[in-house]
Coordinates of C-alpha atoms in Angstrom, one line a residue:
X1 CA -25.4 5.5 -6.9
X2 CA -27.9 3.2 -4.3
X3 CA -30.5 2.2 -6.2
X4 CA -33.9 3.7 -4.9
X5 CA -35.7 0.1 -5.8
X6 CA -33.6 -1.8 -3.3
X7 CA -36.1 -3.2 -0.8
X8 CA -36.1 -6.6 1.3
X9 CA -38.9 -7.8 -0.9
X10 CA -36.6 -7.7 -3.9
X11 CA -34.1 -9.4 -1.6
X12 CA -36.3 -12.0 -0.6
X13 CA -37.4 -12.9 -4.3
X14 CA -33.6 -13.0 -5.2
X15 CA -33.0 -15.0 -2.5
X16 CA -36.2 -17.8 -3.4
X17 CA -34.8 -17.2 -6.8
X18 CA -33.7 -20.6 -8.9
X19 CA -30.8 -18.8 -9.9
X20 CA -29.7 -17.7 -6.6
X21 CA -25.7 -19.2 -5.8
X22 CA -25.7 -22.6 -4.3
X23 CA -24.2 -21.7 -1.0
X24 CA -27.1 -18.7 -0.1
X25 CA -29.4 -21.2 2.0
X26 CA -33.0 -19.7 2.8
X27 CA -32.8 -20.0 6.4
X28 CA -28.4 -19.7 6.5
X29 CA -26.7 -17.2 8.6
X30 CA -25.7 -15.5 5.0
X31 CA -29.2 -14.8 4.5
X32 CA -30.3 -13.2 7.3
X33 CA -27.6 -10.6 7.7
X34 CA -27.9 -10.1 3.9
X35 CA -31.6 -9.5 4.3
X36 CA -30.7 -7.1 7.8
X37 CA -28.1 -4.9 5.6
X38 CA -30.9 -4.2 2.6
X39 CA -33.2 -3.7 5.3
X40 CA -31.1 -1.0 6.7
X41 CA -30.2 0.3 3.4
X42 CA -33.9 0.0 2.5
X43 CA -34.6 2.1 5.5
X44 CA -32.2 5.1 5.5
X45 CA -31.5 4.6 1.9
X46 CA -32.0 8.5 1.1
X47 CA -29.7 9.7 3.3
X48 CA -27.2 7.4 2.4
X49 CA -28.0 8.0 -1.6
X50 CA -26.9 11.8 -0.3
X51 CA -23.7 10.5 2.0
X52 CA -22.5 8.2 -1.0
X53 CA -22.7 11.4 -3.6
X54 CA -21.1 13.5 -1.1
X55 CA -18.6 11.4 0.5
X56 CA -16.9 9.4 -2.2
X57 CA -16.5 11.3 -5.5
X58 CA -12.9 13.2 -4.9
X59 CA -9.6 12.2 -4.1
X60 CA -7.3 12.8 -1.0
X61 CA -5.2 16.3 -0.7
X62 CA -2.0 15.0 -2.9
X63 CA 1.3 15.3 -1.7
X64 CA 2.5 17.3 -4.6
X65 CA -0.1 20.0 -4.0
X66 CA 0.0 23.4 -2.9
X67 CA -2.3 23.0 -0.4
X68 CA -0.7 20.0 1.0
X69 CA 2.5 22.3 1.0
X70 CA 0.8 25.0 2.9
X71 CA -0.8 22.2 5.7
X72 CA 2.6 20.9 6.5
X73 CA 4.0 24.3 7.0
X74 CA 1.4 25.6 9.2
X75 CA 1.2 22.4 10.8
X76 CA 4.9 22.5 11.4
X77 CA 4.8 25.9 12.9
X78 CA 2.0 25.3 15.5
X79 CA 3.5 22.0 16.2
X80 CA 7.2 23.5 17.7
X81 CA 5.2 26.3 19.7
X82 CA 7.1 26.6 23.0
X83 CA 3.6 26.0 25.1
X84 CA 3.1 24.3 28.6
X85 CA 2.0 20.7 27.8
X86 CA 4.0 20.4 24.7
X87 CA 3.6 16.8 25.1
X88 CA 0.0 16.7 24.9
X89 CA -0.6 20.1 22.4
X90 CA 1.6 18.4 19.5
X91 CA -0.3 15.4 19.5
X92 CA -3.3 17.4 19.2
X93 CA -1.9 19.0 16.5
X94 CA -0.8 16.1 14.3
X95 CA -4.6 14.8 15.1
X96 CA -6.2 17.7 13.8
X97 CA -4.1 18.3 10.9
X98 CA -4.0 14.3 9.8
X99 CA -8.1 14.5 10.1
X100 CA -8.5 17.6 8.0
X101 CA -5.7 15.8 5.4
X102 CA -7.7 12.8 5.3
X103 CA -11.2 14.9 4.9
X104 CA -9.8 18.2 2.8
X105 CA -12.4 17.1 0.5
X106 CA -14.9 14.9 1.6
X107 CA -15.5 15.5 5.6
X108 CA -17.8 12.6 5.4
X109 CA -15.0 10.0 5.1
X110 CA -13.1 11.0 8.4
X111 CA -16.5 9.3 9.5
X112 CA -14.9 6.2 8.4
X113 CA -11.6 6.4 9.6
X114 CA -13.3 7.5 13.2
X115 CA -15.1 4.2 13.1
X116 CA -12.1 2.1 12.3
X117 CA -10.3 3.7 15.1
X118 CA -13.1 3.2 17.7
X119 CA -13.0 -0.4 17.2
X120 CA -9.3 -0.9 17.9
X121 CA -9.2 1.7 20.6
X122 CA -11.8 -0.4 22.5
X123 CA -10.7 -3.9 21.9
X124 CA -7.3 -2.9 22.5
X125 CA -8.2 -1.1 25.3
X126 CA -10.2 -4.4 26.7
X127 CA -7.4 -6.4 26.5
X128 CA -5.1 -4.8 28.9
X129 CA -7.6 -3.5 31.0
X130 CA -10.7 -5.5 30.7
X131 CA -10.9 -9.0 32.5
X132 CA -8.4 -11.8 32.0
X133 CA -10.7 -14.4 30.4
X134 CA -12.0 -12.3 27.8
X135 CA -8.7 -11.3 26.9
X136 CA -8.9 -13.7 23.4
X137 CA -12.5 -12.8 22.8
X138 CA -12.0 -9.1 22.9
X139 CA -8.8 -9.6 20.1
X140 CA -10.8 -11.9 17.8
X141 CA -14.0 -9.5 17.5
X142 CA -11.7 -6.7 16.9
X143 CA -9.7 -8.4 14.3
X144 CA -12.9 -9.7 13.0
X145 CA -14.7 -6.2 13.1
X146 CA -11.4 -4.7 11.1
X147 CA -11.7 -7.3 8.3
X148 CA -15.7 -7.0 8.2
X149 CA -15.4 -3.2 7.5
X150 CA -12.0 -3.8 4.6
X151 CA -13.9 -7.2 2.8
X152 CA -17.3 -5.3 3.0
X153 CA -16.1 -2.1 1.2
X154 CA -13.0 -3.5 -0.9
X155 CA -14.9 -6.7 -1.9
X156 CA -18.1 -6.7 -2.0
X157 CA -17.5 -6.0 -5.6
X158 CA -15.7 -8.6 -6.3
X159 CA -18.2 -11.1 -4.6
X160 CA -21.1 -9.0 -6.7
X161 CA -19.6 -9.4 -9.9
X162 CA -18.9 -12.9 -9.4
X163 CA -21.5 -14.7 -7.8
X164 CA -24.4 -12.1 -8.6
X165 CA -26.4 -11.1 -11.4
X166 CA -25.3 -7.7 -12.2
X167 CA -29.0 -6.8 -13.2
X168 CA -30.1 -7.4 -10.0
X169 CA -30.5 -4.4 -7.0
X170 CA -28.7 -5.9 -4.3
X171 CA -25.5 -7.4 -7.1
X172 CA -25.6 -3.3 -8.2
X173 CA -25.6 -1.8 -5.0
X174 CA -22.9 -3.6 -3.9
X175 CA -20.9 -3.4 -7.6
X176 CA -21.1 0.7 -6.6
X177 CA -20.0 0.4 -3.1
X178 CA -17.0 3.0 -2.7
X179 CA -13.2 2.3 -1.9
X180 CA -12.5 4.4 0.7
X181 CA -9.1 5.7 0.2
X182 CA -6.4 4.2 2.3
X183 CA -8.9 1.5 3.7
X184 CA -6.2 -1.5 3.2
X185 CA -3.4 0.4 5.1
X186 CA -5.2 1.8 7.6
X187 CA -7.3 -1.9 8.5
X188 CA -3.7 -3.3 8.6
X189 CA -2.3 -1.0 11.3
X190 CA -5.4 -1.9 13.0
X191 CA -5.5 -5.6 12.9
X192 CA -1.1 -4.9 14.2
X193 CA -2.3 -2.6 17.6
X194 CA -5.3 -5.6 18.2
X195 CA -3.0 -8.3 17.8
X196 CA 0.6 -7.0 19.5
X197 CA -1.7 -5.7 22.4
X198 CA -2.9 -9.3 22.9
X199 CA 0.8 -11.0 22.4
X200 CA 2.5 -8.6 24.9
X201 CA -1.0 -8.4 27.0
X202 CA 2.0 -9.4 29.9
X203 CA 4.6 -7.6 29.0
X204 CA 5.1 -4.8 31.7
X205 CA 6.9 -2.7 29.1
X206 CA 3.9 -2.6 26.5
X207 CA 1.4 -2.4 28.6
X208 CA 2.8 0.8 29.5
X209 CA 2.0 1.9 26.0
X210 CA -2.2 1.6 26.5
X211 CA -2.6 3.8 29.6
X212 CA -5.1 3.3 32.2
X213 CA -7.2 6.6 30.7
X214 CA -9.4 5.8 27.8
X215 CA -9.2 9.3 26.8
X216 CA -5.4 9.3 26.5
X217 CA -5.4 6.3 25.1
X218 CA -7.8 6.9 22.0
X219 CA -5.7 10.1 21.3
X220 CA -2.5 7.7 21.3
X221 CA -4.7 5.2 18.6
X222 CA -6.3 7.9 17.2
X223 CA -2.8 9.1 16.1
X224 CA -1.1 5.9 14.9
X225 CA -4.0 4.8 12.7
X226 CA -4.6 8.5 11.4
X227 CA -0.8 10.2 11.4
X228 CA -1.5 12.0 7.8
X229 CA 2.4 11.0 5.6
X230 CA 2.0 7.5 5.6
X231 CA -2.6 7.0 6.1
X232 CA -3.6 6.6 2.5
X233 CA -0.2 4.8 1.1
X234 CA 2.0 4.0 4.0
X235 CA 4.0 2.7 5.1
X236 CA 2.3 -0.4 7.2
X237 CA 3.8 0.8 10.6
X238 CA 3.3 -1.8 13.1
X239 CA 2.0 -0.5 16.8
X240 CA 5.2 -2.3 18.8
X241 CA 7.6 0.2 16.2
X242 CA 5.5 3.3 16.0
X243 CA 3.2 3.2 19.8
X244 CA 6.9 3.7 22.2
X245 CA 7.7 6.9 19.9
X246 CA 4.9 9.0 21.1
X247 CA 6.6 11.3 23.4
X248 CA 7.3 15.4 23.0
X249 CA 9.5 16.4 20.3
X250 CA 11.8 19.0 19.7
X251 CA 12.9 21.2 16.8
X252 CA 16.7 21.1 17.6
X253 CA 16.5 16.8 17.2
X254 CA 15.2 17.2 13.5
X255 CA 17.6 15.2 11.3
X256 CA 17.2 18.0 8.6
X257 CA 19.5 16.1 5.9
X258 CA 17.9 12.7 6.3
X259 CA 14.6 15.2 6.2
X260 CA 16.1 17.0 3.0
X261 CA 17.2 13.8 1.0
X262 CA 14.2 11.9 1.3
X263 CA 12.1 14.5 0.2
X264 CA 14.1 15.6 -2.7
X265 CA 14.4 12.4 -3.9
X266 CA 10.9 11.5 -3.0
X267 CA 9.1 14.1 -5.1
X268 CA 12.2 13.9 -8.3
X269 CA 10.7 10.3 -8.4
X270 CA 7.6 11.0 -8.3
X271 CA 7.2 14.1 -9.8
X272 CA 10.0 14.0 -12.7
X273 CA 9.9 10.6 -13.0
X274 CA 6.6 8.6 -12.9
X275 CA 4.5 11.4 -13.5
X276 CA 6.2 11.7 -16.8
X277 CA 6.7 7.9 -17.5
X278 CA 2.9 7.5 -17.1
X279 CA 2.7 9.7 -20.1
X280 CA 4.7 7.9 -22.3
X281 CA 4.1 3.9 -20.9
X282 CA -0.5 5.2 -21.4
X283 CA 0.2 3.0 -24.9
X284 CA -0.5 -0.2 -22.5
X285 CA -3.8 0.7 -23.0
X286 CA -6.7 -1.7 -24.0
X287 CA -6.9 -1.0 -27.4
X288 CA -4.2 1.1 -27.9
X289 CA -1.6 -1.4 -27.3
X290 CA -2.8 -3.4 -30.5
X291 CA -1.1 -1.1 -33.0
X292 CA 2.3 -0.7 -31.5
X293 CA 5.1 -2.8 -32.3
X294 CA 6.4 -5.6 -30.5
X295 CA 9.9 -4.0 -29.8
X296 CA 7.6 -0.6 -28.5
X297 CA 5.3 -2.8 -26.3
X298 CA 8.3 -4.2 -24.5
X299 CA 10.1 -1.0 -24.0
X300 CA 6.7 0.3 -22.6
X301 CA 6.2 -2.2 -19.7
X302 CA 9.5 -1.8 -19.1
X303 CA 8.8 1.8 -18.3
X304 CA 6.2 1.0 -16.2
X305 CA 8.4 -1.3 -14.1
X306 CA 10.2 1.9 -13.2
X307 CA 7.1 3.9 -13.0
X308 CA 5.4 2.2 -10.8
X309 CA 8.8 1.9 -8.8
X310 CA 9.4 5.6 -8.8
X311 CA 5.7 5.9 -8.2
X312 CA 4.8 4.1 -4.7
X313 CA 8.9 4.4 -3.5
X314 CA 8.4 8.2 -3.7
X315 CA 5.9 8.3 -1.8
X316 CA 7.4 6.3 0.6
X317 CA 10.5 8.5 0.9
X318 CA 7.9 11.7 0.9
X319 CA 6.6 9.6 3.8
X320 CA 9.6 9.2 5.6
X321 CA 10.9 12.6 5.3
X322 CA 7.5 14.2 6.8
X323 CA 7.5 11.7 9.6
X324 CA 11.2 13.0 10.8
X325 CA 10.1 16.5 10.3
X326 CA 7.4 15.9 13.0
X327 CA 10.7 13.6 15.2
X328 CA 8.6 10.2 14.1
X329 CA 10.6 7.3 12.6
X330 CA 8.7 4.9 9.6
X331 CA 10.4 1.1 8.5
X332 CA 12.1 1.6 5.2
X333 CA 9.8 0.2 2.8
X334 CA 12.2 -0.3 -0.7
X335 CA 15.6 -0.8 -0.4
X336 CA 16.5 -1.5 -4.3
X337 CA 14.4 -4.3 -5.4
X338 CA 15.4 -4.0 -8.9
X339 CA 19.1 -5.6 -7.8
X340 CA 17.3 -8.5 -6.5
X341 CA 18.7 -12.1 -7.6
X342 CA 15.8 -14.4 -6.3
X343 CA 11.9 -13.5 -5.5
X344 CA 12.7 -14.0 -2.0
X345 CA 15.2 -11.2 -2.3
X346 CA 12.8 -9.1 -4.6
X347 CA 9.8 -9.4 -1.1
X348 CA 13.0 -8.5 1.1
X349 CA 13.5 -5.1 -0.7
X350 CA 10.0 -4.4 -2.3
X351 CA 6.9 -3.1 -0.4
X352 CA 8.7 -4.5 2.9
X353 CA 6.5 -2.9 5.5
X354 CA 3.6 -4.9 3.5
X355 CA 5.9 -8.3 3.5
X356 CA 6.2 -8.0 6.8
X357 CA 3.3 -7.5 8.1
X358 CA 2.5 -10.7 5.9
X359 CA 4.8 -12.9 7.2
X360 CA 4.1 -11.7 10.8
X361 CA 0.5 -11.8 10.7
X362 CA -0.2 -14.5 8.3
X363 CA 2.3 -16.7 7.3
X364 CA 3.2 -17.5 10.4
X365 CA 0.2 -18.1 12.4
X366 CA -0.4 -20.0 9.8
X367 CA 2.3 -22.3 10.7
X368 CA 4.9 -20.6 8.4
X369 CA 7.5 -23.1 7.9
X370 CA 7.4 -25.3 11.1
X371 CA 5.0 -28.7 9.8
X372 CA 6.7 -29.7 7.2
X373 CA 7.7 -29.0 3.7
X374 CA 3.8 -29.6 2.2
X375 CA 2.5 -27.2 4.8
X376 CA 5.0 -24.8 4.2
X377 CA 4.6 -24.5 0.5
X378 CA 0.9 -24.4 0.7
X379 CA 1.4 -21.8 3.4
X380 CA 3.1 -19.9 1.0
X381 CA 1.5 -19.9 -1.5
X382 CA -2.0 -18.6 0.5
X383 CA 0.3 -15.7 2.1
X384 CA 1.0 -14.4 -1.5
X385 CA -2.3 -15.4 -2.6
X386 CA -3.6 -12.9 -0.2
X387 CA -1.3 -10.5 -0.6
X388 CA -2.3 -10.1 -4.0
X389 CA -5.7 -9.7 -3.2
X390 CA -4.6 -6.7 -0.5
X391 CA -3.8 -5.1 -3.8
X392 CA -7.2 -4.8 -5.1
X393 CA -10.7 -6.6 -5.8
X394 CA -10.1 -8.6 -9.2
X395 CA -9.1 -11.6 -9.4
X396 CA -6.5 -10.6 -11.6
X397 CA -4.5 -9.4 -8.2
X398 CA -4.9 -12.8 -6.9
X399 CA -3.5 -14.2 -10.4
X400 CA -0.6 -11.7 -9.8
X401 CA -0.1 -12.8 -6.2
X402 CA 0.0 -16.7 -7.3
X403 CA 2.4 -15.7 -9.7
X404 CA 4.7 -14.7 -7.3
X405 CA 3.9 -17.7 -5.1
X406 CA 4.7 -20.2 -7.6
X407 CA 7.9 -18.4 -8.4
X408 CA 8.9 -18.7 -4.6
X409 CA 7.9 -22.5 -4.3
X410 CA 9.8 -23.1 -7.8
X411 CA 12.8 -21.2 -6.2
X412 CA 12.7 -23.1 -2.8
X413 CA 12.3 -26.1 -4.7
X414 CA 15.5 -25.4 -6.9
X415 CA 17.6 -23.9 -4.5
X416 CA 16.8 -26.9 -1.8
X417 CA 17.4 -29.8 -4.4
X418 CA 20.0 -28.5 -6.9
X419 CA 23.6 -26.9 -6.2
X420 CA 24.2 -24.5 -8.4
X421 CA 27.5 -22.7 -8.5
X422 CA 27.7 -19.0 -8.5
X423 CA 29.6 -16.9 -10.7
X424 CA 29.4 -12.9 -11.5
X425 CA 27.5 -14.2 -14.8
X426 CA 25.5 -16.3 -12.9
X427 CA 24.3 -13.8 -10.4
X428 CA 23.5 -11.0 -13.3
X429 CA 21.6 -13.5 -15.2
X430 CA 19.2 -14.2 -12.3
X431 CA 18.8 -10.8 -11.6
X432 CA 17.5 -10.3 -15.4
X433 CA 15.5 -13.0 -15.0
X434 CA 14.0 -11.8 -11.5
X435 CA 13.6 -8.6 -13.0
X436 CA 11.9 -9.5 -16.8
X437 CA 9.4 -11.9 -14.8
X438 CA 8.4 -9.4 -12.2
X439 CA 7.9 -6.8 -15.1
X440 CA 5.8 -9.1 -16.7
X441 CA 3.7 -9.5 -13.2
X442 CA 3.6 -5.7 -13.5
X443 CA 1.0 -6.4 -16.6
X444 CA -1.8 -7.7 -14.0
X445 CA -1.8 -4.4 -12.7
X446 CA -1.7 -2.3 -15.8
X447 CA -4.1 -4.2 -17.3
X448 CA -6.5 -5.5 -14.7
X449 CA -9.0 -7.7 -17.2
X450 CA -7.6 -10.8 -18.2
X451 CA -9.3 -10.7 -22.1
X452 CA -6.7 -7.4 -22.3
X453 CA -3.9 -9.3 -21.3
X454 CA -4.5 -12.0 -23.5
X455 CA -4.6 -9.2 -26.3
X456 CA -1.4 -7.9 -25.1
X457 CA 0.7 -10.9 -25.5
X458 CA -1.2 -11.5 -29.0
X459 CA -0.2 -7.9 -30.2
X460 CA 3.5 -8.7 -28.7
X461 CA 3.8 -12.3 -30.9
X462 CA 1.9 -10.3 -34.2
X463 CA 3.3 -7.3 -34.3
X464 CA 7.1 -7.8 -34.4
X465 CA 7.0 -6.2 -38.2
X466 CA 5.7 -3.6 -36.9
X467 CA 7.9 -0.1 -37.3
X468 CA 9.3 1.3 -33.0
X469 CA 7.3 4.0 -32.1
X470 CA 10.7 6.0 -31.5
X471 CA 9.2 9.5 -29.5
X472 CA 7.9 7.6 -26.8
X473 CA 10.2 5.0 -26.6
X474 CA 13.0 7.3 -26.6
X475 CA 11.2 9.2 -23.6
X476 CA 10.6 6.5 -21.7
X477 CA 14.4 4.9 -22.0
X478 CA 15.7 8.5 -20.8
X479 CA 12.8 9.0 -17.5
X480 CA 13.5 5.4 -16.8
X481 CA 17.1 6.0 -16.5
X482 CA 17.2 7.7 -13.3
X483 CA 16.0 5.0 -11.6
X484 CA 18.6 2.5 -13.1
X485 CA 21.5 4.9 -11.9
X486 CA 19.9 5.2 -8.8
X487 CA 20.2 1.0 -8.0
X488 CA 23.4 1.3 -10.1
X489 CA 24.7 3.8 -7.5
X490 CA 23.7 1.2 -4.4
X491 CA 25.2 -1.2 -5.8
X492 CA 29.1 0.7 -6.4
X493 CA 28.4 1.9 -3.1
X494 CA 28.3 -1.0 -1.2
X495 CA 30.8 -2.8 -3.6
X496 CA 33.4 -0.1 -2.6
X497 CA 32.7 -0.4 0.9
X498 CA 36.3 -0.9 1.7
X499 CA 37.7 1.7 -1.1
X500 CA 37.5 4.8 1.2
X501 CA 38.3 7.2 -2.0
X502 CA 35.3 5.8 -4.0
X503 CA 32.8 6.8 -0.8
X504 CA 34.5 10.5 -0.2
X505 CA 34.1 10.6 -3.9
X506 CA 30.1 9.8 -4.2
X507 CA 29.8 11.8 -0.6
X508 CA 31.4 14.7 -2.8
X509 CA 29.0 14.2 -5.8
X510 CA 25.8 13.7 -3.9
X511 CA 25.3 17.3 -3.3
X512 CA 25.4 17.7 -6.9
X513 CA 23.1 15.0 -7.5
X514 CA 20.4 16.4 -4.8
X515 CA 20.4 20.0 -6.6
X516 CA 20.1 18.8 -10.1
X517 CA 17.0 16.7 -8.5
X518 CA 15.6 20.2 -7.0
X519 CA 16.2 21.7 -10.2
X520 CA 14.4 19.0 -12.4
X521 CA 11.3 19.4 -9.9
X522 CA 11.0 22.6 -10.8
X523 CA 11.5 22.3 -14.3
X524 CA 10.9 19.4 -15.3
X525 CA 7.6 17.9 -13.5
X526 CA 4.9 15.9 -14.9
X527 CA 1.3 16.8 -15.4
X528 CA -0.1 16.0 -11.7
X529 CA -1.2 12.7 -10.9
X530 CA -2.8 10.3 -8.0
X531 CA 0.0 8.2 -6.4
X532 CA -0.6 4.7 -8.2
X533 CA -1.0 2.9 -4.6
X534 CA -4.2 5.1 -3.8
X535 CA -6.1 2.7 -5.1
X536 CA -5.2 0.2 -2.9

């Protein structure tokens, strides 16, 4: 809720406080637009106390609901209607359907999403078109104007609770601002159209993709920020991949088996698997935790290593498979992370879209690894810094993403100035250790206060007398098994790449496989949950 006592004059004492944080000057540019938002605020703030009710206090139509069944399908069926200007109708479709998805229960959010859109529909649009010299200017505002709208609603929080006094209007107004759902995927795609518009402004080929008509062109953004499988949880689709696939589509190009196996494996994982897991691995809960044993505690984050796998990877599949049920094509975004030997393999296969778009957009432009070793470590280091914070607005996510910096400067660092040699037992011995430690990073996001993790590790060094709590353990070794023989499975496969009888053989079995899935989803589902990467 906005407080009704925010005013500038409450500001303004704040501000003149003693107390106030060093780096708010009187007269400084902080100031001022701080004093113009509360002002604002101050102004309108009854409507807005309505809007924020209204707007922000339900969730997004879930992909594992019935109505999100029955939007696809109708969707579907208007979309392959033989008309006239097929081109032009199915784009109109998607559109509608991907605005009524993202608004099914609060229409006051498509608001939102319309505003992020306009911005990069006009900057991009000013870059191609507009005049030559203001070719830079129009790409920094618009990157600018994307990161204003994710840092103001994602962190203001963060920058309440830790510089302000929480007692105070303005630190409470901004400690309740909502997270729009989907706000860190959609800002991303954004910032990719803004900033592969202005590195291909000369390229004759791309600049075909932002047509001369400003109406045809904010349908075409419109539809890449907004297209409804992969808005609120991606994948990160960058405008060079997705912008040259807008054309007309038909029903006879539909790859219905790559359609089929994504989406039966994208709902057993999500459905069977870490909607039951999250059942079982709920004893990670501050203070739950503190009476389990240490042998039970263990067992349990390892669970939610493959629940939160199973969780954001089926989506990602569900993702994929809706996309080529409409002829569109999204980046794989996990390709069996859990095999990974090294952290720089684990960001290869895990969340790649996101890695990507990291490296592309950030660690490179930030020099990446072209001025030397100290630059490129430090580099680093910021990239996963900030890619922990993409995560979420505690510091704890930037703990998590140092963590995994750390671990890939220790790793450069070792594989640069040591020759090890490498054996079968040394490669499964890294890949335990890859996989224990990014368990353990897992933690940060279980168990976002630091003072709970803290108790964590206490219960797991005092507890070790303590009898295994065998129902859920039990339940979580046999959901979590699933997703072991599915890495297991990759990894025979492309071992017997050259044994032709052991691919006929898991070519033969896969049917099988796929129907014991279907069967499981209708069996065997858990109670109905949000996708673990909505709140990111």
């Amino acid at each position: 809720m906005v407080s009704s006592g925010v005013s500038l004059l409450s500001l303004r004492g704040y501000l003149n406080h003693k107390k106030a944080p060093f780096f708010i000057a009187k007269k400084g540019a902080f100031c001022l637009w701080l004093k113009l938002v509360v002002t604002i605020v101050d102004h309108f703030k009854e409507s807005f106390t309505f809007a924020y009710q209204f707007t922000f206090t339900a969730y997004p139509m879930l992909f594992n609901s019935y109505s999100f069944v029955l939007l696809v399908l109708l969707t579907f069926g208007l979309y392959y209607l033989p008309v006239r200007t097929r081109a032009a109708w199915q784009l109109s479709i998607l559109i509608l359907s991907s605005l009524f998805f993202y608004g099914y229960y609060q229409p006051l959010l498509v608001l939102l999403l319309l505003g992020s859109v306009t911005i990069n529909i006009i900057s991009s649009y000013l870059i191609i078109h507009g005049a030559a010299y203001c070719h830079l200017l129009h790409s920094v505002w618009g990157v600018v104007a994307n990161l204003s709208i994710l840092i103001f609603f994602k962190y203001s929080s963060l920058f309440a609770h830790t510089f302000l006094p929480v007692q105070s209007e303005i630190g409470s107004f901004l400690l309740n601002l909502p997270l729009p759902i989907g706000i860190s995927f959609f800002t991303f795609q954004g910032i990719s159209l803004i900033v592969d518009t202005y590195r291909n402004r000369n390229n004759a080929a791309y600049r075909q993709l932002i047509p001369k008509s400003i109406v045809e062109h904010s349908k075409r953004v419109l539809f890449f920020k907004a297209f409804f499988p992969q808005l609120v949880s991606g994948p990160i689709v960058k405008a060079h991949f997705f912008l040259p696939q807008i054309e007309e589509k038909f029903l006879h190009s539909i790859r219905w088996e790559y359609v089929f196996k994504n989406l039966t494996l994208g709902y057993f994982f999500k459905m069977v698997i870490a909607d039951n897991l999250k059942d079982h691995t709920s004893i990670i809960t501050y203070p739950y935790f503190e009476a389990e044993s240490t042998l039970t505690l263990l067992i349990a984050l390892f669970g939610y290593s493959m629940q939160i796998f199973a969780d954001f990877a089926g989506y990602s599949l569900i993702a994929l498979g809706l996309a080529a049920l409409f002829g569109y094509q999204f980046p794989i975004n996990f390709n069996f992370p859990y095999i990974s030997t090294s952290f720089s393999e684990f960001w290869r296969r895990w969340h790649i879209s996101l890695s990507s778009f990291l490296r592309e957009y950030l660690y490179i432009p930030l020099g990446g690894n072209r001025k030397g070793e100290a630059r490129t470590c430090l580099n680093l280091f910021l990239t996963m810094v900030l890619g922990g914070l993409w995560h979420g607005a505690a510091w704890s996510y930037a703990v998590w993403g140092a963590f995994h910096g750390l671990a890939l400067l220790l790793e450069r660092y070792i594989t640069t100035h040591l020759k090890i040699r490498e054996t079968r037992i040394s490669q499964i011995f890294k890949g335990g250790l890859v996989f224990s430690l990014v368990t353990l990073g897992w933690l940060l996001f279980k168990l976002p206060e630091f003072s709970h993790v803290v108790a964590f590790f206490k219960a797991l060094t005092t507890n070790y007398n303590r009898p295994l709590n065998t129902l859920p353990v039990a339940l979580i070794l046999l959901f979590s098994m699933p997703v072991i023989a599915y890495h297991i499975w990759y990894v025979w496969g492309e071992q017997s790449m050259e044994r032709i009888w052991v691919q006929k053989r898991l070519l033969q079995v896969e049917p099988y496989v796929l129907g014991c899935m279907l069967f499981m989803i209708i069996t065997n589902s858990g109670s109905s949950t949000d996708f673990i990467y909505f709140q990111f």
